[in-house]
PDB file of C-alpha atoms in Angstrom:
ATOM      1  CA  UNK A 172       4.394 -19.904   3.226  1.00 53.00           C
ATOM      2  CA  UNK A 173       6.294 -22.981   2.191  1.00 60.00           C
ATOM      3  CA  UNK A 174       9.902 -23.204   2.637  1.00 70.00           C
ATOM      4  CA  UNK A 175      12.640 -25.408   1.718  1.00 80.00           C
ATOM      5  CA  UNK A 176      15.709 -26.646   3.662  1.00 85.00           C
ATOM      6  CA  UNK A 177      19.012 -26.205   2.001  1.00 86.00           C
ATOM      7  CA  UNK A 178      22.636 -26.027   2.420  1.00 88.00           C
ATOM      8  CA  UNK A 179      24.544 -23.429   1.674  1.00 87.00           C
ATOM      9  CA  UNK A 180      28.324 -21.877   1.571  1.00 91.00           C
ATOM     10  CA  UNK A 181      29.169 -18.215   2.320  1.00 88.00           C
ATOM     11  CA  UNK A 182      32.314 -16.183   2.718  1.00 90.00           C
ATOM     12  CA  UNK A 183      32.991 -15.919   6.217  1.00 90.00           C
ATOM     13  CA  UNK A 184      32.843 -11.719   6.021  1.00 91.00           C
ATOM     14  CA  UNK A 185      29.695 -11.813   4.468  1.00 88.00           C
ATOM     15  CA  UNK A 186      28.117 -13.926   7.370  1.00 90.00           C
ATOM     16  CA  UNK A 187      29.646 -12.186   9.556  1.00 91.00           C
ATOM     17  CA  UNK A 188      27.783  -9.016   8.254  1.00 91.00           C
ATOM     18  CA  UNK A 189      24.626 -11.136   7.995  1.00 88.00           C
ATOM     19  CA  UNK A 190      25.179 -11.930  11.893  1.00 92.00           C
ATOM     20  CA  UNK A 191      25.629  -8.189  12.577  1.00 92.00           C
ATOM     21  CA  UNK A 192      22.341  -7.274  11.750  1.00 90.00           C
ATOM     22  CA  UNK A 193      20.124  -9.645  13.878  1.00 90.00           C
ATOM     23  CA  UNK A 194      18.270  -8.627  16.396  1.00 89.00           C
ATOM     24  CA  UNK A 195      16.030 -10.879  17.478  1.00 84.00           C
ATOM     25  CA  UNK A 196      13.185  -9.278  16.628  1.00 75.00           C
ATOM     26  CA  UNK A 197      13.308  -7.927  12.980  1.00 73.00           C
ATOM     27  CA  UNK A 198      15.838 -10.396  12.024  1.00 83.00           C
ATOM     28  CA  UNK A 199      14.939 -13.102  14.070  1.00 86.00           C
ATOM     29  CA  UNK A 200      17.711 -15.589  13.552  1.00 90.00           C
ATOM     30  CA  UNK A 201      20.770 -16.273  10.750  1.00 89.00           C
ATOM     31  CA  UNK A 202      18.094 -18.013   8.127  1.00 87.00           C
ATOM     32  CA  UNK A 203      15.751 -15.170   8.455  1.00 85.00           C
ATOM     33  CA  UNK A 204      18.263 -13.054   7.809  1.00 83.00           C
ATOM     34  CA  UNK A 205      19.846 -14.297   4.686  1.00 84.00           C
ATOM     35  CA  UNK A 206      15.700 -14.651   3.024  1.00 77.00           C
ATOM     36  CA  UNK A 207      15.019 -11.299   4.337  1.00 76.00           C
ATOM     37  CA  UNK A 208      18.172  -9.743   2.170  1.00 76.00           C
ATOM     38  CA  UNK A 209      17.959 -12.219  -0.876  1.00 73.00           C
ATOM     39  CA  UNK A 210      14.169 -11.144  -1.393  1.00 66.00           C
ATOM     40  CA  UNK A 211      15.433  -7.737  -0.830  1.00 64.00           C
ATOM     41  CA  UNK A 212      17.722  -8.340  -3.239  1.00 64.00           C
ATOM     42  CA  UNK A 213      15.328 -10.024  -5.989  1.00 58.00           C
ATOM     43  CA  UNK A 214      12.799  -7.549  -5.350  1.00 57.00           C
ATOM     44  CA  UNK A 215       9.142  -7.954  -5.958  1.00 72.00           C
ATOM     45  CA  UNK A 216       8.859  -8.245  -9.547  1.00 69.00           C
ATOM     46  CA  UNK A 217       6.416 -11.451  -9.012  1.00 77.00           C
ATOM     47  CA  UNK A 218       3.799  -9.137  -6.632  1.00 91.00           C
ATOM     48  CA  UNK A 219       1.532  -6.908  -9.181  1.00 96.00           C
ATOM     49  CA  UNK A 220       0.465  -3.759  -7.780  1.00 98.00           C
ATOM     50  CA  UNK A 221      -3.334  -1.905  -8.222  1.00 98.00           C
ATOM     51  CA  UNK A 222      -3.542   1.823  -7.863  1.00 98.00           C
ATOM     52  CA  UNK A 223      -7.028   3.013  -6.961  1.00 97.00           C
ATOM     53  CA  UNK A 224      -7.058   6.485  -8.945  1.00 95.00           C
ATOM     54  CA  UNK A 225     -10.654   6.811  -9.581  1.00 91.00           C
ATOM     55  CA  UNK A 226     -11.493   9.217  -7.148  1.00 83.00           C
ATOM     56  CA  UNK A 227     -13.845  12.272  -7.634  1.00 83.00           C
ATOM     57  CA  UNK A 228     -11.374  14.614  -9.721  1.00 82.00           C
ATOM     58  CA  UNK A 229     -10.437  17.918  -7.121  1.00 80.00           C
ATOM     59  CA  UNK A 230      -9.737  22.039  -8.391  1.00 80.00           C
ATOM     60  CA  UNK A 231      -6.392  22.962  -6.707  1.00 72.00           C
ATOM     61  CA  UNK A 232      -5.859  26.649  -7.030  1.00 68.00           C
ATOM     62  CA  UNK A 233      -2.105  26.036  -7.770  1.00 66.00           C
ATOM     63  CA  UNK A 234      -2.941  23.914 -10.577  1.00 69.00           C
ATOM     64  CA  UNK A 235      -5.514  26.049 -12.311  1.00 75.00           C
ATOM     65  CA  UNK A 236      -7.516  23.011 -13.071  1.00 77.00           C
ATOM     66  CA  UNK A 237      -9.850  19.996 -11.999  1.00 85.00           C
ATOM     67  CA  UNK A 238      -7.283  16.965 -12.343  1.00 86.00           C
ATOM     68  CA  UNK A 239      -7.552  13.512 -10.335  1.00 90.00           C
ATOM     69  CA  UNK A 240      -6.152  13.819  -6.882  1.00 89.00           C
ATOM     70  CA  UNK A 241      -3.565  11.478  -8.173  1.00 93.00           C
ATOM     71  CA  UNK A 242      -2.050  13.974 -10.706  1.00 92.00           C
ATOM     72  CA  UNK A 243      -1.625  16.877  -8.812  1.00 87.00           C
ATOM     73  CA  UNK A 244       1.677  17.741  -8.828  1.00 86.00           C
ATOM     74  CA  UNK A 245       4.404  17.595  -5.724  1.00 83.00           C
ATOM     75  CA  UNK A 246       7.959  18.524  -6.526  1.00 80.00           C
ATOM     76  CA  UNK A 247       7.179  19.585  -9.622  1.00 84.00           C
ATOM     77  CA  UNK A 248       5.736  15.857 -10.840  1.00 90.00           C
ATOM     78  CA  UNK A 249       2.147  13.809 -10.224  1.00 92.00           C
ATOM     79  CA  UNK A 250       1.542  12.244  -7.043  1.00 92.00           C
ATOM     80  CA  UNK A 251       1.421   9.039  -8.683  1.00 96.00           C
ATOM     81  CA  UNK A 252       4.558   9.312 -10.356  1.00 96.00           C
ATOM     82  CA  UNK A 253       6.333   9.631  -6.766  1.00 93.00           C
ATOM     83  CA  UNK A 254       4.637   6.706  -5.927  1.00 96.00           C
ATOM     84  CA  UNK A 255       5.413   4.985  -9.230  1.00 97.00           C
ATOM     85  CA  UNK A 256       9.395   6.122  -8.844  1.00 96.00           C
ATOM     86  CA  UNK A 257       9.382   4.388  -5.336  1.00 95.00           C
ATOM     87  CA  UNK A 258       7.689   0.853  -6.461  1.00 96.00           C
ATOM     88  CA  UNK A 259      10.320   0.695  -9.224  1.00 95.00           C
ATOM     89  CA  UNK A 260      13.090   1.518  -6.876  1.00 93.00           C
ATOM     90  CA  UNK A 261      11.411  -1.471  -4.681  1.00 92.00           C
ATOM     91  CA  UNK A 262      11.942  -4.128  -7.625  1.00 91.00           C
ATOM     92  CA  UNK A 263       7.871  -3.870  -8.591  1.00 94.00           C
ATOM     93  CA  UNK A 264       7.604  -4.110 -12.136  1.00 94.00           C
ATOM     94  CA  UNK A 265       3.840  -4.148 -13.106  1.00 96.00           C
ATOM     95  CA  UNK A 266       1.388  -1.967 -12.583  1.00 98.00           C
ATOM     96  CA  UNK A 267      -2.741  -1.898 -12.571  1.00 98.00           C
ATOM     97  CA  UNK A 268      -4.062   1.485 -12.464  1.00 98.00           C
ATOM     98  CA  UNK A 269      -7.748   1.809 -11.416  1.00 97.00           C
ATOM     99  CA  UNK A 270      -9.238   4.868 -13.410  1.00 96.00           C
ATOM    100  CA  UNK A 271     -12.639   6.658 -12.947  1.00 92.00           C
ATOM    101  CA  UNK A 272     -13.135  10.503 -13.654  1.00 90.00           C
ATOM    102  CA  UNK A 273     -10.450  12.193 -15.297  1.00 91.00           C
ATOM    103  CA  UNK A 274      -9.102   8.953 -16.033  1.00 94.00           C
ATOM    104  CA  UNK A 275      -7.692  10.110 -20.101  1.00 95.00           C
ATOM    105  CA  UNK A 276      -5.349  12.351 -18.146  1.00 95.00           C
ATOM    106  CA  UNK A 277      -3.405   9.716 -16.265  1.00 97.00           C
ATOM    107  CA  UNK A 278      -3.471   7.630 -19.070  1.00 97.00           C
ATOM    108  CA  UNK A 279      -2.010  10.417 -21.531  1.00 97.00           C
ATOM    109  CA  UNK A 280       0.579  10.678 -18.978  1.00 97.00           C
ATOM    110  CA  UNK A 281       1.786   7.613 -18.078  1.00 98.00           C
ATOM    111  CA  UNK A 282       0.526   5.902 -21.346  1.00 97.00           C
ATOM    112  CA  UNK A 283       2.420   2.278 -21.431  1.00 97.00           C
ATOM    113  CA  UNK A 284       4.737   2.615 -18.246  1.00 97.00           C
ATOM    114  CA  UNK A 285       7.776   2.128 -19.879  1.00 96.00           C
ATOM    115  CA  UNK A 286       9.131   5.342 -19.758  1.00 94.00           C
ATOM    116  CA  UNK A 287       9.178   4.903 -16.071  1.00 94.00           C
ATOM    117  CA  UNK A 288      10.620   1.331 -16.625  1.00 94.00           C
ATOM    118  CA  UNK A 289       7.380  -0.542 -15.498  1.00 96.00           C
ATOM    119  CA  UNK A 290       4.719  -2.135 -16.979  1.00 97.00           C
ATOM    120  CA  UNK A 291       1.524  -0.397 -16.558  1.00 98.00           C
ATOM    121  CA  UNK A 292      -2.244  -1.275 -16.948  1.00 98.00           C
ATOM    122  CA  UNK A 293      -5.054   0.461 -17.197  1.00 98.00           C
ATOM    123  CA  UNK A 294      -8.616  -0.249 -15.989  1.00 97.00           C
ATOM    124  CA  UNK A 295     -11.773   1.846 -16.509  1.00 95.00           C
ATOM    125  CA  UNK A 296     -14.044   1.319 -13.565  1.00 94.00           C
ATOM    126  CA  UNK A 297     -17.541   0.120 -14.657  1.00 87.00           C
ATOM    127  CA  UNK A 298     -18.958   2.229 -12.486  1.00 78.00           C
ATOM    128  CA  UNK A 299     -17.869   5.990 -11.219  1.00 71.00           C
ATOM    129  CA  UNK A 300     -18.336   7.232  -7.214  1.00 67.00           C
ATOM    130  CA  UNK A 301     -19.166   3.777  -6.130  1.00 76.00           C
ATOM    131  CA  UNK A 302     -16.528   3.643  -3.677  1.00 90.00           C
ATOM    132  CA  UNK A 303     -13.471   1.409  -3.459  1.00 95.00           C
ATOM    133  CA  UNK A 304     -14.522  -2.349  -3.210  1.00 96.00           C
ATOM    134  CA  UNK A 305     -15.885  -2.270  -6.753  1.00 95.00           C
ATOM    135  CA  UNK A 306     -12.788  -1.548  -8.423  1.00 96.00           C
ATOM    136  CA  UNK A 307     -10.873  -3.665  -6.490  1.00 97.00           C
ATOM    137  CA  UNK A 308     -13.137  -6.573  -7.513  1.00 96.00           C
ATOM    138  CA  UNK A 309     -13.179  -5.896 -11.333  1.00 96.00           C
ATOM    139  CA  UNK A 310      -9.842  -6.344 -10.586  1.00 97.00           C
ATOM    140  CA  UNK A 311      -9.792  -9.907  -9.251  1.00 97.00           C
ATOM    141  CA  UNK A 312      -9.080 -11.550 -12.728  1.00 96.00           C
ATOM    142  CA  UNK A 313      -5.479  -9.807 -12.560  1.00 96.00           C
ATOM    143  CA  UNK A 314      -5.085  -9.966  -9.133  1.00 96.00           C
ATOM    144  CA  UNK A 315      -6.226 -13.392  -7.906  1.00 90.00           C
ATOM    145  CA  UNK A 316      -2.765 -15.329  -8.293  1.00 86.00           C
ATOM    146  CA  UNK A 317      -1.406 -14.119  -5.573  1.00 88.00           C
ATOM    147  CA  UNK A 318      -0.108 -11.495  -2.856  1.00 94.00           C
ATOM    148  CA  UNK A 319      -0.466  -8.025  -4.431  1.00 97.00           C
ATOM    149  CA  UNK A 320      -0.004  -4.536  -3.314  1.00 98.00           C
ATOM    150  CA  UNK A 321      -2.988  -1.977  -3.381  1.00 98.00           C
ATOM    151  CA  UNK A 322      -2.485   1.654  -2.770  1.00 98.00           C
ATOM    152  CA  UNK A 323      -4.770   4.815  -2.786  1.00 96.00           C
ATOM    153  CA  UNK A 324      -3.094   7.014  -5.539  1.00 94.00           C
ATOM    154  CA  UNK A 325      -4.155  10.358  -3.112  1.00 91.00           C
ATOM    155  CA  UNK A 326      -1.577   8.906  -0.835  1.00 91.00           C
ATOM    156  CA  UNK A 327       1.627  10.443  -0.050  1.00 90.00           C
ATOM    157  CA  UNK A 328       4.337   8.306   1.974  1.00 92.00           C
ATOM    158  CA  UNK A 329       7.816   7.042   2.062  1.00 92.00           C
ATOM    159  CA  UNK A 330       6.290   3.533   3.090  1.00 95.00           C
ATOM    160  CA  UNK A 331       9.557   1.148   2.461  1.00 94.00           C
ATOM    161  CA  UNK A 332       7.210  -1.478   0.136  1.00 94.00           C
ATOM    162  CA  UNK A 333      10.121  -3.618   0.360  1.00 90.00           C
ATOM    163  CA  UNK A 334      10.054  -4.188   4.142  1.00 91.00           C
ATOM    164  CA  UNK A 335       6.336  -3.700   3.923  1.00 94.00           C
ATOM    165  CA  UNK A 336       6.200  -6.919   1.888  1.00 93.00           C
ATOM    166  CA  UNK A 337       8.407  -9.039   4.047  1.00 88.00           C
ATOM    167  CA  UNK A 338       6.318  -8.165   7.000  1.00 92.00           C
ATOM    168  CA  UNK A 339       2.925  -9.509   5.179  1.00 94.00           C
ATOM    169  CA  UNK A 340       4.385 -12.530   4.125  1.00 89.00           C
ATOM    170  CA  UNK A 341       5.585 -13.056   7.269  1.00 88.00           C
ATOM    171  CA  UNK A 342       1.958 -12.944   8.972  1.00 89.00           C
ATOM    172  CA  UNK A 343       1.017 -16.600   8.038  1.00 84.00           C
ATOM    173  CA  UNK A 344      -2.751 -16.160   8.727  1.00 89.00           C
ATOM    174  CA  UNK A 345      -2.998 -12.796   6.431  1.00 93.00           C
ATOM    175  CA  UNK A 346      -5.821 -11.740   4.404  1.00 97.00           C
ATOM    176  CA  UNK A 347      -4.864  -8.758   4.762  1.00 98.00           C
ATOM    177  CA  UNK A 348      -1.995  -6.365   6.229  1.00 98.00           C
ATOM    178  CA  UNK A 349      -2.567  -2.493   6.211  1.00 98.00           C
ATOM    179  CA  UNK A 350      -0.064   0.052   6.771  1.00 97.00           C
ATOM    180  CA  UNK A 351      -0.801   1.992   9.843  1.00 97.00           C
ATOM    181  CA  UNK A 352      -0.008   5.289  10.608  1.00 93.00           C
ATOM    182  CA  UNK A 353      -0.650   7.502  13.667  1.00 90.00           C
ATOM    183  CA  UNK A 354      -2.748  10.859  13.868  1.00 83.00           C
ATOM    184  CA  UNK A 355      -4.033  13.299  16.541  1.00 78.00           C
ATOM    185  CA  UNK A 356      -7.376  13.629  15.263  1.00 75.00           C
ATOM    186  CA  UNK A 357      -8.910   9.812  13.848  1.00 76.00           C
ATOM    187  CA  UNK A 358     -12.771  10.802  12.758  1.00 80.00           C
ATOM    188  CA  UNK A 359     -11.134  11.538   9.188  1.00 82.00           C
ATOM    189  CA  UNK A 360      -9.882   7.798   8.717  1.00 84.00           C
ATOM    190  CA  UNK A 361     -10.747   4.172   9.259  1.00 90.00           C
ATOM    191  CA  UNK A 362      -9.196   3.745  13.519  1.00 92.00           C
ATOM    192  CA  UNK A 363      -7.281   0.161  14.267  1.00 94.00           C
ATOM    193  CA  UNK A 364      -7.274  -1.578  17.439  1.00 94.00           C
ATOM    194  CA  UNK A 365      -3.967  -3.393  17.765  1.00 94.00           C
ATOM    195  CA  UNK A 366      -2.985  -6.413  19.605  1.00 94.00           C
ATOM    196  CA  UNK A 367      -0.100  -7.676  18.949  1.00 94.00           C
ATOM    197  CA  UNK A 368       0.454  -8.044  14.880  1.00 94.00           C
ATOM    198  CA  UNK A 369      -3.650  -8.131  14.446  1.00 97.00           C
ATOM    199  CA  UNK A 370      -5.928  -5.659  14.292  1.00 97.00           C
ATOM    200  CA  UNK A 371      -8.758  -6.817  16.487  1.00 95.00           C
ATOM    201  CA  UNK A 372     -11.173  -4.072  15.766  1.00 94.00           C
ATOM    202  CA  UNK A 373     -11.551  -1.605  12.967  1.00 95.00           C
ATOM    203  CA  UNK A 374     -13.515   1.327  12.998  1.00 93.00           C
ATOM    204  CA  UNK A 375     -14.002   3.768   9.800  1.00 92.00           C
ATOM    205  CA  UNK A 376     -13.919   7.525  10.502  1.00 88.00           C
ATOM    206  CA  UNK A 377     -15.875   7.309  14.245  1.00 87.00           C
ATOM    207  CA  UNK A 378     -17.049  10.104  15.488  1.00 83.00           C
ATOM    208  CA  UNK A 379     -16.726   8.557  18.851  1.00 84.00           C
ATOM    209  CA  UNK A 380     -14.126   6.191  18.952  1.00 81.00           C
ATOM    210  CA  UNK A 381     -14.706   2.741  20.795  1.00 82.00           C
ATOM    211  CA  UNK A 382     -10.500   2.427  21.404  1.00 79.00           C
ATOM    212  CA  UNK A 383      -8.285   5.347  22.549  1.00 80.00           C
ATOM    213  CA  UNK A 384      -6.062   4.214  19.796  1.00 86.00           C
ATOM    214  CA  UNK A 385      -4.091   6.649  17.193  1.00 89.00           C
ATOM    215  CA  UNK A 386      -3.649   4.273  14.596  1.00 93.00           C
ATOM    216  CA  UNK A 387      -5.545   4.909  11.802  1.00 93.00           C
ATOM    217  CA  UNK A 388      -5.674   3.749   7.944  1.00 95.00           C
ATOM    218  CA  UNK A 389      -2.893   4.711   5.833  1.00 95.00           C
ATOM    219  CA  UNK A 390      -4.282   3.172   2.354  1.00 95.00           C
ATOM    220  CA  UNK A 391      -1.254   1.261   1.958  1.00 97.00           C
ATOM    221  CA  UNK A 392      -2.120  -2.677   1.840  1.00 98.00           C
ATOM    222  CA  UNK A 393      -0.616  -6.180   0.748  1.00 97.00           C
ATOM    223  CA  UNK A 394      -3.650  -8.785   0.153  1.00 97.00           C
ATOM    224  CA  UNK A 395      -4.123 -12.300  -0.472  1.00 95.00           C
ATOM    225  CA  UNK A 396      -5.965 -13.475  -3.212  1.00 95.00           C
ATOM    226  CA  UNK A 397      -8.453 -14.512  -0.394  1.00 96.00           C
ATOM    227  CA  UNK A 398      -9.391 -10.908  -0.059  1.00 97.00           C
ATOM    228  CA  UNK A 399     -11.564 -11.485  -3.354  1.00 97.00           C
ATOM    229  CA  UNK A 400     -14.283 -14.206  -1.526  1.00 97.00           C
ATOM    230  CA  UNK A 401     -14.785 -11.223   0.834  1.00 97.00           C
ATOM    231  CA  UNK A 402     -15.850  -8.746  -1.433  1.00 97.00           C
ATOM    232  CA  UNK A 403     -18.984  -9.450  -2.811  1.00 94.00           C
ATOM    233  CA  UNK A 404     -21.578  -7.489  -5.539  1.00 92.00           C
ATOM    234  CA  UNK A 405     -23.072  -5.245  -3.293  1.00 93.00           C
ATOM    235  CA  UNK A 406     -19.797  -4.279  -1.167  1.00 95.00           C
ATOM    236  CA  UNK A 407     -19.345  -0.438  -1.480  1.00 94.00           C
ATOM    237  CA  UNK A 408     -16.365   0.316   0.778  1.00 95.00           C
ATOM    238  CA  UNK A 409     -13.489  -2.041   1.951  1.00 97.00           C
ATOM    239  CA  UNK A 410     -13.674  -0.575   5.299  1.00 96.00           C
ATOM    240  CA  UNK A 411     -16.902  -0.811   6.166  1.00 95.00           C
ATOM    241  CA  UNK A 412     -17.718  -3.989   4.588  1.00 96.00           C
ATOM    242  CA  UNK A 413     -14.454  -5.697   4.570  1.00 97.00           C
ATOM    243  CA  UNK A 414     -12.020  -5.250   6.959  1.00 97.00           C
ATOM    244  CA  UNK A 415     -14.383  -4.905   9.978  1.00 96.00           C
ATOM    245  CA  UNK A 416     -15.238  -8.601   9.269  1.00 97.00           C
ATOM    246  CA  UNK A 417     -11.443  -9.331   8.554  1.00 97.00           C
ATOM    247  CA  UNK A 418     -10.494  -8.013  12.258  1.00 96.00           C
ATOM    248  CA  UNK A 419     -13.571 -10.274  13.664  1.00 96.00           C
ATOM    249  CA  UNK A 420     -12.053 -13.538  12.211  1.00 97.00           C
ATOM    250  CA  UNK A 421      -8.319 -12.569  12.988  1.00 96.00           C
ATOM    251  CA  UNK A 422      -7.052 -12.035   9.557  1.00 97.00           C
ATOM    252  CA  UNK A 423      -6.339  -8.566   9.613  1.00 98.00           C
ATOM    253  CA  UNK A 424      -2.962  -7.417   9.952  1.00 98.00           C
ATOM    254  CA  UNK A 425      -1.429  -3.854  11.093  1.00 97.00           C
ATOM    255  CA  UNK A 426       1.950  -2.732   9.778  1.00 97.00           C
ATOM    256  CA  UNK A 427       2.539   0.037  11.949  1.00 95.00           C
ATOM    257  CA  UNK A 428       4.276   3.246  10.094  1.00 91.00           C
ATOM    258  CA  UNK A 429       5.792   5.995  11.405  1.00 90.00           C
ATOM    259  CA  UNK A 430       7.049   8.473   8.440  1.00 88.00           C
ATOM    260  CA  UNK A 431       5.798  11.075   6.036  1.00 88.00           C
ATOM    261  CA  UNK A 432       2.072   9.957   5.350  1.00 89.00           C
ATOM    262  CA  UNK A 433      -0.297  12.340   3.780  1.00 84.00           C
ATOM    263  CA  UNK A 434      -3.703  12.072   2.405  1.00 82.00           C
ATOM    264  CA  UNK A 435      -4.237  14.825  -0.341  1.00 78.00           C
ATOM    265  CA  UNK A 436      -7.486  15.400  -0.160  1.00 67.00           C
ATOM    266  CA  UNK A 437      -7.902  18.902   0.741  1.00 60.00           C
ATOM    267  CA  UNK A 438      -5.972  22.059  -0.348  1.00 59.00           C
ATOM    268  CA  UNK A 439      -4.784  22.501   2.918  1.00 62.00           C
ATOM    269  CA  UNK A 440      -3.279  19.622   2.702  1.00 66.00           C
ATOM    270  CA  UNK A 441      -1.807  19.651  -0.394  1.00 65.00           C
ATOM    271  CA  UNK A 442       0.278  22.504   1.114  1.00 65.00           C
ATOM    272  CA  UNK A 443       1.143  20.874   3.917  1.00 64.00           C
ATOM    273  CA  UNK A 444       2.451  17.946   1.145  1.00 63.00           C
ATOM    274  CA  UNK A 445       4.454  20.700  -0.630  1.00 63.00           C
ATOM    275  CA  UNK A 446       6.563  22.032   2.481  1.00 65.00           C
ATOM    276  CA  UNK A 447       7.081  18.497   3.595  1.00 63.00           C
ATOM    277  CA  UNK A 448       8.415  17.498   0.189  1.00 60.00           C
ATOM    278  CA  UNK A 449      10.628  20.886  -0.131  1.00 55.00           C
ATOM    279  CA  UNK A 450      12.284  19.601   3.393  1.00 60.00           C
ATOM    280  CA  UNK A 451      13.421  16.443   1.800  1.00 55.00           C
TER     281      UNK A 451
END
């Protein structure tokens, strides 16, 4: 990332509070510090964001219907409008959605965005049940100027975006970072070796793992526009035909994660999302 030197005057408390808070490590030194809080600050209104919500729509007994995974409700609201409360509060401002089955309902619901004070956009996957690297590259035309943020709309998490960003942009040879979280049991997701800042190996739901790693897929990822000369026609699944190839060549990046993550695909654990939400 390019950077510029420049001189600058600040009130002697307010370095002093910028000096307080580095540690070396996150904060490496006084100029990381002061971009760290000033992009804080502006937020992340540049970085789009594209929401893959076309999964096979679920029945959830408590719902008394077959809705996308994306709209069944937590704390009394759709999954994805958590998530779209928590990229506004982050500084995002617009919005791809990615819509397959069931796709009228989220659309109905969140129709323009700016009720939620973002700008949202909707597009109707060509193709339904094709897996995830499709979508992503019909996506490429919006996508393709830059970083952007992709999420699974099935995921629940209190990810910090903001921090998630800085750490991506920070990783100079990036195609991609992914938000790591760990679990007991890793044959349900994609597993991470980690060395260092790079994922070195990535397996997707093994039944016997090659790594006694924990760290598996949390569907949280910031990607360069690079990303899109990896994906090709006849890609299905981004990982297990991207991101293996990504950890080969070094340009896969883990961001590990250690807070509430959870994957509603199941009615079990769509409970399990309901008690953790009632404890917040």
């Amino acid at each position: 990332m390019n950077r510029e030197r420049i001189t600058i005057t600040l009130r002697s408390d307010l370095l002093n509070q910028v000096d307080a808070q580095i540690d070396g490590e996150r904060l490496r030194n006084r100029s990381h510090a002061i971009e760290y809080y000033l992009s804080k600050t502006l937020g992340n209104k540049a970085l789009k964001v594209l929401v893959l919500a076309g999964g096979k729509p679920v029945y959830f007994e408590s719902e008394k219907a077959t809705l996308p995974k994306a709209m069944v409700k937590i704390a009394g609201k759709p999954l994805l409008e958590n998530t779209l409360h928590r990229l506004k509060a982050a500084k995002f401002a617009e919005v791809y959605i990615s819509l397959g089955e069931g796709g009228e309902i989220i659309k109905n619901y969140f129709k323009d965005g700016s009720a939620f004070n973002l700008k949202i956009h909707y597009i109707d996957q060509k193709s339904k049940n094709v897996g995830n690297a499709q979508p992503v590259l019909q996506a490429k035309e919006f996508m393709q100027s830059g970083n952007f943020l992709l999420l699974y709309g099935d995921v629940l998490s209190d990810v910090d975006f903001g921090d998630f960003v800085e750490y991506h942009q920070a990783q100079k040879s990036s195609v991609c970072t992914m938000a790591l979280t760990g679990a007991d049991s890793v044959s349900m997701w994609g597993l991470a070796k980690l060395q260092g800042n790079k994922i070195v190996e990535f397996e997707e739901k093994p039944k016997t793992p090659k790594t006694f790693s924990r760290l598996v897929n949390a569907g949280m990822y910031l990607m360069g526009a690079e990303i899109f000369k990896y994906i090709t026609a006849s890609s299905t699944k981004l990982e297990s035909d991207v991101f293996p190839r990504l950890a080969e060549e070094g340009k896969l990046f883990g961001y590990p994660y250690d807070g509430l993550w959870l994957d509603i695909s199941s009615s079990a654990v769509y409970k399990q999302a309901l008690k953790e939400m009632h404890k917040n």
